[in-house]
Coordinates of N, CA and C in Angstrom, one line a residue:
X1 N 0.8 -1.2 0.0 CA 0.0 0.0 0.0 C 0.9 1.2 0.0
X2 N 0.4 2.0 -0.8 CA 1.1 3.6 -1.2 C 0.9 4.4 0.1
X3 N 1.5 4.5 1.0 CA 0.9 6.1 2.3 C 1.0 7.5 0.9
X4 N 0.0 8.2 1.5 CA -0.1 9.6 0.3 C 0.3 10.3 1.8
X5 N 1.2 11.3 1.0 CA 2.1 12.0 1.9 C 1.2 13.7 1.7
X6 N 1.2 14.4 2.9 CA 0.9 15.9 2.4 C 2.2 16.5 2.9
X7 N 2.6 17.5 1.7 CA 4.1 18.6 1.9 C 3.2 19.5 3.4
X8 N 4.0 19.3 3.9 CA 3.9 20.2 5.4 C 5.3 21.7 5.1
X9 N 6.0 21.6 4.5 CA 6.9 23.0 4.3 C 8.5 22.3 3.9
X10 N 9.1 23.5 3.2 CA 10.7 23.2 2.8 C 10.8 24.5 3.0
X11 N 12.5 24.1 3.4 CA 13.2 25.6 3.3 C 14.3 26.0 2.6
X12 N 13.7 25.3 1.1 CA 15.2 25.0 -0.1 C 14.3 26.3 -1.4
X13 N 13.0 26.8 -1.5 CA 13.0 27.2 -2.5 C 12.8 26.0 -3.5
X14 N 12.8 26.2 -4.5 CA 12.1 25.2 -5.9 C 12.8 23.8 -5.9
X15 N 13.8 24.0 -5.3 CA 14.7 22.1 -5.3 C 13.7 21.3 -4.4
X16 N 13.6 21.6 -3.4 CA 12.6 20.9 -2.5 C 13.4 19.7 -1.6
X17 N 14.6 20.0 -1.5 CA 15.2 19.7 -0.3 C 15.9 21.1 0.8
X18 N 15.9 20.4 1.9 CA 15.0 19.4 2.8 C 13.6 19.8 2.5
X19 N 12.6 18.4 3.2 CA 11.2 19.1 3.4 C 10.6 17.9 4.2
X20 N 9.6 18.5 5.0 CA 9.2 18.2 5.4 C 7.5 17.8 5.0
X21 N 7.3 16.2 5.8 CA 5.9 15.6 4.7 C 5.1 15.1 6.1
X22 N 4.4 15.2 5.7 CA 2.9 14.4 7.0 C 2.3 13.3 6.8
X23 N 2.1 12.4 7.2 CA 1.2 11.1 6.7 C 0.2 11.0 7.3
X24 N -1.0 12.4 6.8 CA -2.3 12.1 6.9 C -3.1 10.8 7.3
X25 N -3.9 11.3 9.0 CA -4.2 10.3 9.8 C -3.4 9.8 10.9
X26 N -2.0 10.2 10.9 CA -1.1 9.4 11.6 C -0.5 10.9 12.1
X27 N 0.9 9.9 13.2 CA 1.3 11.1 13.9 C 2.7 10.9 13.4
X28 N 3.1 10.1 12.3 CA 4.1 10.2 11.8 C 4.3 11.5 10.6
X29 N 5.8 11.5 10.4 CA 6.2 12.6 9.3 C 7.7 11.8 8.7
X30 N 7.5 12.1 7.3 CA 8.6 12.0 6.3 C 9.3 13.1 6.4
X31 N 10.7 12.9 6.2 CA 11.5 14.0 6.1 C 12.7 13.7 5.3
X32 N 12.4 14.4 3.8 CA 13.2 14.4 2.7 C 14.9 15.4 3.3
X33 N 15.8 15.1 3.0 CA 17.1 15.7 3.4 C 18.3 15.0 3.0
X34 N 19.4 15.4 3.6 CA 21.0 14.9 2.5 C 21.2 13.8 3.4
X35 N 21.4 12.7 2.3 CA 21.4 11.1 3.7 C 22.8 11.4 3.8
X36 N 22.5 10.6 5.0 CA 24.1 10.4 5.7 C 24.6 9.2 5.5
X37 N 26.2 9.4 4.5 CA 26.7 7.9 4.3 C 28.3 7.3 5.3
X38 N 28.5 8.9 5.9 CA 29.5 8.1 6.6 C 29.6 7.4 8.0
X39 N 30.1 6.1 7.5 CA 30.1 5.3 8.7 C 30.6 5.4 10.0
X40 N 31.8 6.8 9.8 CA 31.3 6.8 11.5 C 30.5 7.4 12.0
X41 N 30.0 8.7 11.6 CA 28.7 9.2 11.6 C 27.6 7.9 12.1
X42 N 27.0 7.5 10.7 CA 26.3 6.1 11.3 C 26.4 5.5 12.3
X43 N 27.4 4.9 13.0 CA 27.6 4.2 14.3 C 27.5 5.1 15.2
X44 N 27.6 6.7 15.6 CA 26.7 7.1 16.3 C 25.9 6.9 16.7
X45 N 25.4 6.3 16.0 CA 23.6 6.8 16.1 C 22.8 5.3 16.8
X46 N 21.8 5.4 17.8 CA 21.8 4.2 18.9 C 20.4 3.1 18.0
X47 N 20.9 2.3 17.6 CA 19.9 1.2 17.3 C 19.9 1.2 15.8
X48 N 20.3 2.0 15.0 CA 20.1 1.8 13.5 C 20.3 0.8 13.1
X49 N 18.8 0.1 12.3 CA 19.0 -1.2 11.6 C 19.3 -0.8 9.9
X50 N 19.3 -2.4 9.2 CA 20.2 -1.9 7.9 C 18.8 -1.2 6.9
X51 N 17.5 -1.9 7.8 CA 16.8 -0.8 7.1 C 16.4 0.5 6.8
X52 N 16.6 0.7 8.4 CA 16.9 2.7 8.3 C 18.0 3.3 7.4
X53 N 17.4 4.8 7.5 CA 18.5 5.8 7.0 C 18.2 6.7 8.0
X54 N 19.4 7.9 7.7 CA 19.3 9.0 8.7 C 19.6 10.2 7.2
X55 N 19.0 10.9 7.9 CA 19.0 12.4 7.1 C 19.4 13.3 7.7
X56 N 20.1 14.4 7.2 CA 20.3 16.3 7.8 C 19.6 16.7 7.4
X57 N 18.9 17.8 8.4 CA 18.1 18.8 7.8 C 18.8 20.1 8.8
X58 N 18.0 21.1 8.5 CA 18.7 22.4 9.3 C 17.7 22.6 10.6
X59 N 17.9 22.6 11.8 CA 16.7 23.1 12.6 C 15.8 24.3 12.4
X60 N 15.8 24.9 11.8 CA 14.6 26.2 10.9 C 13.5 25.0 9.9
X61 N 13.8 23.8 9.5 CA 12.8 23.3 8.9 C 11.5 22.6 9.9
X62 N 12.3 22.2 10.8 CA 11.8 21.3 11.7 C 10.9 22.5 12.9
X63 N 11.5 23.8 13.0 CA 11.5 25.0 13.9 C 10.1 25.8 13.2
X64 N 10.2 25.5 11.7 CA 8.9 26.1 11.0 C 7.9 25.5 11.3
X65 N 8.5 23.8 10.7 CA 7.0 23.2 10.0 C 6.6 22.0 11.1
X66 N 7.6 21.6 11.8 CA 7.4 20.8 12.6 C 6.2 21.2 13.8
X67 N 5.5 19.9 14.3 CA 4.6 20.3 15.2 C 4.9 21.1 16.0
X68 N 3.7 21.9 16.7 CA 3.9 22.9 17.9 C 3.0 22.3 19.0
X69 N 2.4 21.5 18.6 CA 1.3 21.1 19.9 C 2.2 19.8 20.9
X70 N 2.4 20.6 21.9 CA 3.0 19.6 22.6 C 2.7 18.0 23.2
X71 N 3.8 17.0 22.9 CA 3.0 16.0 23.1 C 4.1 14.8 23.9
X72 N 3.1 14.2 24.8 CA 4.4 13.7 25.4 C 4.2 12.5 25.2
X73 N 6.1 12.1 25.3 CA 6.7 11.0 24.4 C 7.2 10.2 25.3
X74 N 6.7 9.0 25.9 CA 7.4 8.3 26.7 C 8.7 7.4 25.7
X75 N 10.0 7.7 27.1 CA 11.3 6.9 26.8 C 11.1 5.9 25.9
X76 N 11.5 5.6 24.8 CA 11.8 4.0 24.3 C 12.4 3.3 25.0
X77 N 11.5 1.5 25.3 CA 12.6 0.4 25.6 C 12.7 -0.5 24.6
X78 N 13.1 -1.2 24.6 CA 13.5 -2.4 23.6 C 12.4 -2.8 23.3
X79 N 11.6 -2.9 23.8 CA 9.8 -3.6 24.0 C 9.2 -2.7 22.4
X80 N 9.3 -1.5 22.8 CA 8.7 -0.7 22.0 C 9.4 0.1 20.7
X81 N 10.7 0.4 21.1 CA 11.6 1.2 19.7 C 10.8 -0.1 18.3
X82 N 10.7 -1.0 18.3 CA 10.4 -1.6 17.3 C 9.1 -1.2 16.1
X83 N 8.0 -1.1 17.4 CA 6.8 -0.4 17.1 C 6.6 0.8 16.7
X84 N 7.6 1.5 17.4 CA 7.5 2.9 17.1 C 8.7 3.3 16.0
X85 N 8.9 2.3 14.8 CA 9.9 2.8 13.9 C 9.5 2.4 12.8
X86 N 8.5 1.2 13.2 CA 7.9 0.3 11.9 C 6.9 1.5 11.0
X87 N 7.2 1.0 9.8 CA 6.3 1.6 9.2 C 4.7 1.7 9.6
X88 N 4.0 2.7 9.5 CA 2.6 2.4 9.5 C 1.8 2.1 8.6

């Protein structure tokens, strides 16, 4: 199944990177930006499986378009990071 994405904002002007996308119905968001291929970069980062990717964006995209309604996020455990990374 296709998710239809709605553009929520970019702050590139006509290229359209970065930008920021909503998946109508859900409380997830896409976020188009420059992937990151270096591996030590990568191993930073806590739990990345080989199916993820990680992206940059600039915090003014996320600072625009990103939610403002506050919402609280209980800690991930192992129980759950799964759930909460899976696609919807």
């Amino acid at each position: 199944m296709v998710r239809k994405l709605r553009k929520v904002g970019t702050n590139s002007g006509n290229d359209g990177c970065p930008t920021l996308y909503e998946i109508p119905g859900t409380d997830r968001y896409v976020v188009r930006g420059d992937r990151v291929t270096d591996a030590a970069e990568l191993n930073q980062l806590d739990n990345l499986t080989p199916e993820e990717g990680a992206v940059t964006v600039p915090r003014e995209l996320l600072a625009n378009f990103g939610p403002k309604e506050p919402v609280h996020v209980p800690s991930s455990s192992p129980s759950t990071r799964s759930e909460a990374c899976s696609p919807s």
